[in-house]
Coordinates of N, CA and C in Angstrom, one line a residue:
Chain A
A1 N 208.8 164.7 246.9 CA 208.6 165.1 246.0 C 210.0 166.2 245.9
I2 N 210.9 167.1 245.7 CA 211.5 168.1 246.1 C 210.5 169.4 246.3
R3 N 210.5 170.2 246.2 CA 210.2 171.4 247.4 C 211.2 172.2 246.7
M4 N 210.9 172.8 246.4 CA 211.6 175.0 245.6 C 210.3 175.7 246.8
T5 N 211.4 176.3 247.1 CA 211.2 177.7 248.7 C 212.0 178.9 247.6
Q6 N 211.4 180.1 246.9 CA 212.3 180.6 246.2 C 211.5 182.2 247.9
S7 N 212.9 183.4 247.7 CA 213.0 184.2 248.1 C 213.4 185.2 247.9
P8 N 212.8 186.4 247.7 CA 211.2 186.6 248.4 C 210.8 186.2 247.8
S9 N 209.0 186.6 248.4 CA 207.7 185.9 247.4 C 208.2 187.2 246.6
S10 N 208.5 188.6 246.7 CA 208.1 190.6 245.9 C 208.5 190.4 246.7
L11 N 209.3 192.0 245.6 CA 210.5 192.8 245.8 C 209.5 194.1 245.0
S12 N 210.4 194.8 245.0 CA 210.0 196.3 244.6 C 211.4 196.6 244.3
A13 N 212.2 197.4 243.0 CA 213.2 197.9 243.1 C 212.9 199.1 241.5
S14 N 213.9 199.6 241.0 CA 214.0 200.4 240.1 C 215.3 200.2 239.1
T15 N 214.3 200.3 237.9 CA 214.8 200.2 236.9 C 216.8 200.9 237.0
G16 N 217.6 199.8 237.0 CA 219.0 200.3 237.0 C 219.4 199.6 237.7
D17 N 218.8 199.0 239.4 CA 219.1 198.5 240.3 C 219.7 197.1 240.8
R18 N 221.0 196.1 241.4 CA 220.6 194.8 241.0 C 219.8 194.1 241.5
V19 N 219.1 193.4 241.6 CA 218.3 192.1 241.8 C 219.1 190.7 241.8
T20 N 218.7 190.8 243.7 CA 218.7 188.4 243.6 C 217.2 188.1 243.9
I21 N 217.2 187.3 243.3 CA 216.4 186.2 244.0 C 217.6 184.7 244.3
T22 N 216.9 184.1 245.4 CA 217.2 182.8 245.9 C 216.1 181.8 246.1
C23 N 216.8 181.5 245.6 CA 215.3 179.1 245.3 C 216.5 178.6 245.7
R24 N 215.5 177.7 247.3 CA 216.4 176.6 247.7 C 215.2 175.8 247.2
A25 N 216.8 174.4 247.2 CA 215.9 173.3 247.0 C 216.2 171.8 249.1
S26 N 214.7 171.5 248.6 CA 214.4 171.0 249.6 C 215.3 169.1 250.1
H27 N 215.6 169.0 248.2 CA 216.8 168.1 248.8 C 218.2 168.1 247.4
P28 N 219.1 168.1 247.6 CA 220.2 167.9 246.6 C 220.0 167.9 244.6
I29 N 220.2 169.3 244.3 CA 219.4 167.9 242.7 C 221.0 168.8 242.3
S30 N 221.7 168.6 242.7 CA 222.9 168.8 241.5 C 222.8 170.5 240.8
S31 N 223.3 170.7 239.2 CA 222.4 171.8 239.3 C 222.1 171.6 237.6
Y32 N 220.5 170.8 238.6 CA 220.2 170.7 237.5 C 218.2 171.5 237.7
L33 N 218.3 172.9 238.1 CA 217.7 173.9 237.7 C 217.0 174.9 236.4
A34 N 215.6 175.3 236.9 CA 215.8 175.9 235.4 C 214.9 177.6 236.0
W35 N 216.0 178.5 235.1 CA 214.4 180.1 235.7 C 213.3 179.9 234.6
Y36 N 212.5 180.9 235.2 CA 211.5 180.7 233.7 C 211.0 182.7 234.7
Q37 N 210.7 183.6 233.5 CA 210.6 184.6 233.5 C 208.7 184.7 232.7
Q38 N 207.4 185.7 233.4 CA 206.6 185.0 233.3 C 205.7 186.7 233.4
K39 N 205.9 187.3 232.3 CA 204.6 188.8 232.3 C 203.3 188.5 232.4
P40 N 202.6 189.2 233.0 CA 201.0 188.9 232.8 C 201.0 189.3 231.9
G41 N 199.7 187.2 231.6 CA 198.8 187.3 230.7 C 199.9 186.3 229.2
K42 N 201.0 186.2 229.7 CA 202.3 184.8 228.2 C 201.9 184.4 228.9
A43 N 202.9 184.0 228.4 CA 203.5 182.3 228.9 C 205.3 181.9 230.1
P44 N 205.6 181.2 230.7 CA 206.8 181.4 231.1 C 207.9 181.5 229.4
K45 N 209.0 182.5 229.8 CA 210.4 181.5 229.1 C 211.3 181.6 230.2
L46 N 211.7 180.6 229.0 CA 213.1 180.5 229.7 C 214.4 180.9 229.9
L47 N 214.7 181.5 231.0 CA 215.9 182.2 231.1 C 217.2 181.7 231.0
I48 N 217.5 180.3 232.1 CA 218.7 179.9 232.2 C 218.5 178.6 232.5
Y49 N 219.3 177.7 232.3 CA 219.0 176.0 232.4 C 220.7 175.2 232.7
A50 N 220.5 174.2 233.4 CA 221.7 173.8 234.3 C 222.0 174.5 235.3
A51 N 221.5 174.7 236.1 CA 221.4 176.4 237.1 C 222.1 178.0 236.7
S52 N 222.8 177.5 235.4 CA 224.4 179.1 235.0 C 223.8 178.7 233.8
T53 N 224.0 178.9 232.4 CA 223.8 178.7 231.5 C 222.5 179.4 231.0
L54 N 223.1 180.4 230.5 CA 221.9 181.1 229.7 C 220.9 181.4 228.3
Q55 N 219.9 181.2 228.1 CA 219.2 180.5 227.4 C 219.4 181.2 225.8
S56 N 219.3 181.0 225.1 CA 219.6 181.5 223.6 C 218.6 183.0 223.5
G57 N 219.5 183.6 223.3 CA 218.6 185.4 222.9 C 218.5 186.0 224.4
V58 N 218.4 185.7 225.2 CA 217.8 185.9 227.2 C 219.8 186.7 227.4
P59 N 219.0 188.0 227.4 CA 219.6 189.5 227.8 C 221.6 188.6 229.2
S60 N 222.3 189.1 228.4 CA 223.2 189.7 229.5 C 223.5 189.9 231.2
R61 N 222.7 190.3 230.8 CA 222.0 191.5 232.3 C 221.3 190.1 233.6
F62 N 220.9 189.0 232.7 CA 220.4 187.5 233.8 C 221.6 186.6 234.1
S63 N 221.7 186.1 235.3 CA 222.8 185.7 235.6 C 222.5 184.9 236.6
G64 N 222.8 183.5 236.7 CA 222.2 182.5 237.6 C 224.0 181.8 238.3
S65 N 223.2 181.3 239.6 CA 224.6 181.3 240.3 C 224.1 179.1 240.9
G66 N 225.0 178.9 241.2 CA 224.7 177.6 243.0 C 224.7 176.7 242.5
S67 N 224.6 175.7 243.3 CA 224.6 173.4 243.0 C 224.3 172.9 244.0
G68 N 223.7 172.1 243.9 CA 223.2 171.4 245.1 C 221.7 171.7 245.6
T69 N 220.9 172.6 246.8 CA 220.5 172.9 247.7 C 219.7 175.1 246.9
E70 N 220.2 175.1 247.0 CA 220.8 176.8 246.6 C 221.5 177.7 245.7
F71 N 220.3 178.1 245.5 CA 220.3 179.2 243.9 C 219.9 180.1 244.0
T72 N 220.6 180.9 243.1 CA 220.2 182.8 242.8 C 220.4 182.7 241.5
L73 N 219.6 184.0 241.4 CA 219.4 184.6 240.1 C 219.0 185.6 240.5
T74 N 220.1 186.4 239.2 CA 220.7 187.9 239.5 C 220.7 188.3 238.4
I75 N 220.0 189.4 238.2 CA 219.8 190.9 237.6 C 220.1 192.3 237.0
S76 N 221.6 192.4 236.7 CA 223.0 193.2 237.2 C 222.1 194.7 237.0
R77 N 221.5 194.9 236.1 CA 221.0 195.9 236.0 C 219.3 196.4 235.6
L78 N 218.2 196.1 236.6 CA 217.4 196.4 235.9 C 216.5 196.8 235.0
Q79 N 215.8 196.7 234.2 CA 215.1 196.9 232.6 C 213.9 197.4 233.1
S80 N 213.0 198.0 232.1 CA 211.8 198.3 232.9 C 211.3 196.8 232.1
E81 N 211.5 196.5 231.1 CA 211.0 195.2 230.9 C 210.7 193.9 231.4
D82 N 212.0 194.3 232.2 CA 212.3 193.1 233.3 C 211.3 192.5 233.9
F83 N 210.4 193.7 233.8 CA 208.8 193.8 235.2 C 208.5 192.5 235.4
A84 N 208.3 191.9 235.8 CA 207.6 189.6 236.2 C 208.1 189.4 237.0
T85 N 207.1 188.1 237.5 CA 207.7 186.7 237.9 C 208.2 185.9 238.2
Y86 N 209.3 185.9 238.7 CA 210.6 184.5 238.4 C 210.1 183.9 239.4
Y87 N 210.0 181.8 238.3 CA 209.9 180.5 239.2 C 211.7 179.6 238.6
C88 N 211.6 179.7 239.7 CA 212.8 177.9 239.8 C 212.3 176.7 239.3
Q89 N 213.0 175.9 238.8 CA 212.2 174.6 238.7 C 213.1 173.7 239.5
Q90 N 213.4 172.8 239.6 CA 214.1 171.8 239.6 C 213.4 171.0 238.3
Y91 N 214.3 170.1 237.8 CA 214.9 168.9 236.5 C 215.0 167.6 237.0
Y92 N 216.6 167.6 238.9 CA 216.8 166.5 239.2 C 215.7 165.1 239.6
N93 N 214.8 165.3 240.0 CA 214.2 163.2 240.9 C 213.0 164.4 240.1
Y94 N 211.9 163.7 239.1 CA 211.1 163.1 238.3 C 210.9 162.0 237.8
P95 N 209.1 161.8 238.4 CA 208.3 162.9 238.4 C 208.1 163.5 239.6
P96 N 207.5 164.6 240.1 CA 207.1 165.8 239.2 C 207.6 166.4 239.3
W97 N 208.2 167.2 238.3 CA 208.6 168.5 237.9 C 208.5 169.7 238.4
T98 N 209.2 170.4 240.0 CA 208.8 171.2 240.7 C 208.7 172.2 240.8
F99 N 208.2 173.5 240.7 CA 208.5 174.6 240.8 C 208.6 175.9 242.1
G100 N 209.9 176.2 242.2 CA 208.8 177.8 243.3 C 207.1 177.8 243.3
Q101 N 207.7 178.7 244.4 CA 206.1 179.6 244.0 C 206.0 180.8 244.0
G102 N 207.2 181.4 243.3 CA 207.4 183.0 241.7 C 208.0 183.9 242.9
T103 N 208.5 184.4 243.0 CA 209.2 186.0 242.6 C 208.2 187.2 242.0
K104 N 207.7 187.7 242.6 CA 207.4 189.4 241.4 C 208.1 190.2 241.9
V105 N 208.7 190.9 240.6 CA 209.5 192.2 241.1 C 209.0 192.6 240.2
E106 N 208.4 194.0 241.1 CA 208.2 195.3 241.0 C 208.3 196.2 240.7
I107 N 207.7 197.8 240.0 CA 208.4 198.8 240.4 C 208.3 199.2 241.4
K108 N 209.4 200.1 241.8 CA 209.4 200.9 243.2 C 208.8 202.3 243.2
Chain B
E1 N 209.8 179.0 212.8 CA 209.5 179.8 213.5 C 209.1 178.2 214.7
T2 N 210.1 178.2 216.0 CA 209.3 177.2 216.9 C 208.2 177.8 217.4
Q3 N 207.1 176.9 217.7 CA 205.7 178.0 218.3 C 205.3 176.2 218.9
L4 N 204.5 176.4 220.3 CA 203.7 175.7 220.0 C 202.1 176.4 220.8
V5 N 200.9 175.9 220.0 CA 199.5 176.9 220.5 C 198.6 175.6 221.0
E6 N 198.1 176.1 221.0 CA 196.9 175.1 222.4 C 195.7 175.7 222.3
S7 N 195.3 174.8 222.1 CA 193.2 175.0 221.4 C 192.5 173.7 222.7
G8 N 191.6 174.4 222.6 CA 190.6 173.5 223.2 C 189.7 172.9 224.9
G9 N 190.3 174.8 225.1 CA 189.5 175.3 227.0 C 187.7 175.7 226.7
G10 N 188.2 175.7 228.0 CA 186.2 176.6 227.6 C 185.6 176.4 229.3
L11 N 184.3 176.4 229.4 CA 183.3 176.5 230.7 C 183.5 174.9 231.1
V12 N 183.5 174.0 232.1 CA 183.3 172.4 231.9 C 181.9 172.8 233.6
Q13 N 181.1 171.9 233.7 CA 180.5 171.7 234.7 C 181.7 170.6 236.1
P14 N 181.1 171.0 237.0 CA 181.9 170.3 238.0 C 182.0 168.0 237.1
G15 N 182.8 167.5 237.0 CA 182.8 165.6 236.6 C 182.1 165.6 235.3
G16 N 182.1 167.2 234.7 CA 183.4 166.6 232.8 C 183.8 166.4 232.3
S17 N 183.7 166.5 231.5 CA 184.8 166.2 229.9 C 185.0 167.3 228.9
L18 N 186.9 166.9 229.6 CA 187.1 168.3 228.4 C 188.7 167.8 227.9
R19 N 188.8 167.6 226.2 CA 190.1 167.4 225.9 C 190.9 168.9 225.3
L20 N 192.1 168.9 225.3 CA 192.8 169.7 225.1 C 194.0 169.6 223.9
S21 N 194.4 170.3 223.4 CA 194.6 170.0 222.5 C 196.0 171.0 222.1
C22 N 197.5 170.3 221.8 CA 198.4 171.6 221.0 C 199.2 171.2 219.8
A23 N 199.0 172.0 219.2 CA 199.5 172.3 217.6 C 201.1 172.6 217.5
A24 N 201.8 171.1 217.1 CA 203.2 171.4 217.7 C 203.9 172.2 215.7
S25 N 204.7 173.0 215.1 CA 205.5 173.7 214.4 C 206.7 174.5 214.5
G26 N 207.6 174.4 213.1 CA 208.7 174.8 213.4 C 210.1 173.6 214.0
F27 N 209.4 172.8 214.5 CA 211.0 172.0 214.9 C 209.9 171.0 214.9
T28 N 210.9 169.0 215.1 CA 210.7 168.5 214.4 C 209.8 167.2 215.4
F29 N 208.8 167.7 215.5 CA 208.2 167.0 217.0 C 208.3 166.2 217.2
S30 N 208.4 164.5 216.7 CA 208.7 163.3 217.1 C 209.6 163.6 217.9
S31 N 210.6 164.5 217.7 CA 212.2 164.2 218.1 C 211.6 164.6 220.2
Y32 N 211.0 165.5 220.5 CA 211.0 165.3 221.2 C 209.5 164.8 222.5
S33 N 210.5 165.0 223.7 CA 208.9 164.7 225.1 C 208.4 166.0 225.1
I34 N 206.8 166.2 225.8 CA 206.2 167.0 225.8 C 205.3 166.7 227.1
N35 N 205.8 168.4 227.9 CA 204.6 167.6 228.4 C 203.0 169.0 229.1
W36 N 202.8 169.1 230.1 CA 201.2 169.6 229.7 C 201.5 170.6 231.7
V37 N 201.3 171.6 231.7 CA 201.9 172.6 233.1 C 200.7 173.4 232.9
R38 N 200.0 173.6 234.6 CA 198.8 174.1 234.6 C 198.8 175.1 235.7
Q39 N 197.9 176.6 234.7 CA 198.5 177.3 236.5 C 197.3 178.3 237.1
A40 N 196.7 177.6 237.9 CA 195.4 178.7 238.1 C 195.4 179.6 238.7
P41 N 194.3 180.1 238.5 CA 194.8 182.4 239.1 C 195.1 182.8 239.6
G42 N 195.9 183.4 239.3 CA 196.1 184.2 240.6 C 197.5 182.9 242.0
K43 N 197.3 181.9 241.3 CA 198.4 181.1 241.6 C 200.0 180.6 240.4
G44 N 200.9 180.1 241.8 CA 202.1 178.7 240.3 C 202.0 178.7 239.7
L45 N 203.2 178.0 238.7 CA 202.9 176.8 237.8 C 202.6 175.7 238.0
E46 N 202.5 174.6 237.3 CA 201.8 172.9 238.8 C 202.2 172.3 236.9
W47 N 203.5 171.1 237.1 CA 203.3 170.3 236.0 C 202.3 169.3 236.5
V48 N 201.5 168.8 235.4 CA 200.6 168.7 234.9 C 201.0 166.7 234.4
S49 N 201.3 166.8 233.2 CA 202.1 164.9 233.2 C 203.1 165.5 231.8
Y50 N 203.9 164.5 231.1 CA 204.9 164.6 230.6 C 204.6 163.4 229.3
I51 N 205.2 163.4 228.4 CA 205.1 162.2 227.0 C 206.2 162.0 226.8
S52 N 206.4 160.9 226.6 CA 208.0 160.6 225.5 C 207.8 161.7 224.4
S53 N 208.6 161.2 223.8 CA 208.4 161.4 221.8 C 207.9 159.9 221.3
S54 N 207.9 158.8 222.3 CA 207.6 157.8 221.7 C 205.9 157.3 221.8
S55 N 205.6 157.5 222.7 CA 204.8 157.0 223.7 C 204.9 156.9 224.3
K56 N 206.1 156.1 224.6 CA 206.1 155.2 226.6 C 206.9 155.4 227.0
T57 N 206.5 156.5 227.3 CA 206.8 157.0 229.1 C 206.3 157.7 229.0
I58 N 205.8 158.2 229.9 CA 204.1 158.8 230.9 C 203.5 158.6 231.7
Y59 N 204.3 160.5 232.4 CA 204.0 160.6 233.8 C 202.7 161.3 233.7
Y60 N 201.7 161.2 235.3 CA 201.2 161.8 236.1 C 201.0 162.2 237.4
A61 N 201.1 163.8 237.0 CA 200.7 164.3 238.7 C 199.8 164.0 239.6
D62 N 200.0 163.8 240.6 CA 199.4 163.0 241.6 C 197.2 163.9 241.7
S63 N 197.7 165.0 241.5 CA 196.4 165.3 241.6 C 195.8 165.0 240.5
V64 N 196.0 165.2 239.0 CA 195.4 164.1 237.8 C 195.1 162.6 237.4
K65 N 196.3 161.7 238.6 CA 195.9 159.8 237.8 C 195.3 160.4 238.5
G66 N 194.5 159.3 236.8 CA 193.6 158.1 237.0 C 192.2 159.3 236.0
R67 N 192.2 160.7 236.0 CA 190.9 161.6 235.3 C 192.0 162.1 234.2
F68 N 193.1 162.4 234.4 CA 194.1 163.0 233.0 C 194.2 161.5 232.1
T69 N 194.4 162.0 230.4 CA 195.3 161.1 230.1 C 196.5 161.9 228.4
I70 N 196.8 161.3 228.8 CA 198.4 162.7 227.8 C 197.9 161.9 227.1
S71 N 198.0 162.2 225.5 CA 198.5 161.4 224.5 C 198.8 162.4 223.0
R72 N 199.9 162.1 222.7 CA 200.2 162.7 220.5 C 200.1 161.3 220.3
D73 N 200.1 162.2 218.6 CA 199.9 161.9 217.2 C 201.0 162.8 216.5
N74 N 202.4 161.8 216.6 CA 203.8 162.2 215.6 C 203.3 162.9 214.0
A75 N 202.3 162.3 213.6 CA 202.2 162.0 212.2 C 201.3 163.6 212.6
K76 N 199.8 163.9 212.1 CA 200.0 165.3 212.8 C 200.0 166.2 213.9
N77 N 201.8 166.3 214.8 CA 202.8 166.8 215.6 C 201.7 167.4 215.7
S78 N 200.8 166.4 217.0 CA 200.3 167.1 217.9 C 199.4 166.3 219.3
L79 N 199.4 166.9 220.6 CA 199.3 166.7 221.8 C 198.6 166.8 222.0
Y80 N 197.9 166.4 222.8 CA 196.9 166.0 223.8 C 197.1 165.5 225.3
L81 N 195.0 166.2 225.8 CA 195.5 166.3 227.0 C 193.7 165.4 227.5
Q82 N 193.6 164.8 227.4 CA 192.3 164.1 227.7 C 191.7 164.2 229.2
M83 N 190.8 165.2 230.0 CA 189.9 165.7 231.2 C 189.1 164.9 231.3
S84 N 189.2 164.6 232.1 CA 188.0 163.4 232.7 C 187.5 163.8 234.0
S85 N 186.1 163.7 235.0 CA 186.2 163.9 236.8 C 186.2 165.0 236.5
L86 N 186.8 166.9 235.7 CA 187.1 167.6 236.5 C 186.3 168.3 237.3
R87 N 187.3 168.8 237.9 CA 186.8 169.7 239.7 C 187.2 171.1 239.8
A88 N 186.5 172.4 240.8 CA 187.0 173.0 240.5 C 188.2 173.9 240.6
E89 N 189.0 172.7 241.0 CA 190.4 172.7 241.5 C 190.8 173.0 240.0
D90 N 190.6 172.0 238.7 CA 191.2 172.4 238.0 C 191.2 173.5 237.1
T91 N 190.6 173.8 237.0 CA 191.0 175.5 237.3 C 191.3 175.9 236.5
A92 N 192.4 176.3 235.4 CA 193.6 176.8 235.2 C 193.9 177.4 233.8
V93 N 195.5 178.0 233.8 CA 195.1 177.9 232.1 C 195.9 176.7 232.0
Y94 N 196.5 176.2 230.8 CA 197.0 174.6 230.4 C 198.4 175.7 229.6
Y95 N 199.3 174.6 229.5 CA 200.6 175.3 228.9 C 200.4 173.5 228.6
C96 N 201.2 173.6 227.3 CA 202.2 172.7 227.1 C 203.8 173.1 226.3
A97 N 204.5 172.7 227.5 CA 205.6 172.7 226.9 C 206.6 171.5 227.6
R98 N 207.8 172.3 225.4 CA 208.8 170.9 225.3 C 209.3 170.0 225.8
S99 N 210.3 169.3 226.6 CA 211.0 169.3 227.0 C 213.0 169.4 226.0
E100 N 213.6 170.3 226.7 CA 214.8 169.8 226.2 C 215.4 169.1 226.8
T101 N 216.9 168.1 226.7 CA 217.2 166.5 227.0 C 218.9 167.2 227.7
T102 N 219.6 167.0 228.5 CA 220.2 166.5 229.1 C 221.0 165.2 229.4
V103 N 221.9 165.1 228.6 CA 222.2 163.5 228.1 C 223.1 163.3 229.3
T104 N 223.6 162.7 230.2 CA 224.7 161.9 231.5 C 224.8 160.9 231.2
P105 N 226.1 160.0 231.6 CA 225.9 158.6 231.3 C 225.4 157.7 231.9
Y106 N 224.0 158.6 232.9 CA 223.3 157.9 234.1 C 222.3 157.8 233.2
Y107 N 221.3 158.5 232.9 CA 220.2 159.2 233.2 C 220.1 160.1 232.1
Y108 N 218.4 160.3 232.1 CA 218.3 162.0 231.9 C 217.6 162.7 231.6
Y109 N 217.6 164.6 232.0 CA 217.3 165.4 232.8 C 216.9 166.2 231.6
Y110 N 214.9 166.5 232.0 CA 214.5 167.4 230.9 C 213.6 168.6 231.5
Y111 N 214.1 170.3 230.9 CA 213.8 171.4 230.9 C 212.8 171.2 229.9
M112 N 212.3 173.0 230.5 CA 210.8 173.1 229.5 C 211.9 173.7 228.9
D113 N 212.3 174.2 226.9 CA 212.1 175.0 226.9 C 211.7 175.4 225.6
V114 N 210.4 175.1 225.2 CA 210.2 175.7 224.5 C 207.9 176.3 224.9
W115 N 207.3 176.8 225.6 CA 206.3 176.8 226.0 C 205.1 177.6 225.3
G116 N 203.7 177.0 224.5 CA 202.5 177.9 224.6 C 202.4 179.1 225.2
R117 N 200.7 179.8 224.2 CA 200.1 180.2 225.3 C 199.6 180.0 225.6
G118 N 198.8 178.8 226.0 CA 197.5 178.5 227.5 C 196.4 178.5 226.2
T119 N 195.9 177.9 227.3 CA 194.0 177.4 226.9 C 194.1 177.2 228.2
T120 N 192.8 178.2 228.5 CA 192.1 178.2 230.2 C 190.4 177.5 230.1
V121 N 190.8 176.9 231.2 CA 189.6 175.2 231.2 C 189.1 176.2 232.8
T122 N 188.4 176.4 232.6 CA 186.9 176.9 234.1 C 186.2 175.4 234.1
V123 N 186.3 175.3 235.2 CA 185.8 174.0 235.9 C 184.4 174.8 236.7
S124 N 182.9 174.9 236.8 CA 182.0 175.8 237.7 C 180.8 175.5 237.3
S125 N 179.6 175.6 237.7 CA 178.1 175.3 238.0 C 177.5 176.8 237.6

């Protein structure tokens, strides 16, 4: 199975900050990577697929990049509603579909 | 509105069984493959099982293979997960998640675009 590793595991930031989360795959996955946002007690929400394609309705301050084994999720100007946990997921080699361990974005 | 709603969770003793359901609405259920994904308390997301639109292709995570059975009824717009020989480590929120497809000349790739709110399964004596 392809292992997905996110860094950092958590970060503290202020509203208006630029935030970057990294996701690394144990084997190349082309651009078959998705990013999800999860708030406490809620279901995950798809933000980005194909490494850089924004899901309909997702604010443009979210962006994704990368291919192969290294990927990033960037929030250009952090808003209060963006404080959440973010997961990457590969869908190149399945089963299993595998997720990163998550990155918790907290208020500084 | 595109929606998935899980039900059937609860408290069950180790070794027991439970059947989860997922009701779909707002889209053509029979055209989509669906997954079960779980999240143990305070932990990350773990894919559990996949079923194709026609039920022809089914996959399971190694952690549940031989104990869980996924099925669907397209006439009822419903997905199911029959869980047996439950263990404490199966305690989690179980989500159903729709697969969106990327089609290439060589393969199909599926990511999860719509998720339900989840149902909680607790395995404890």
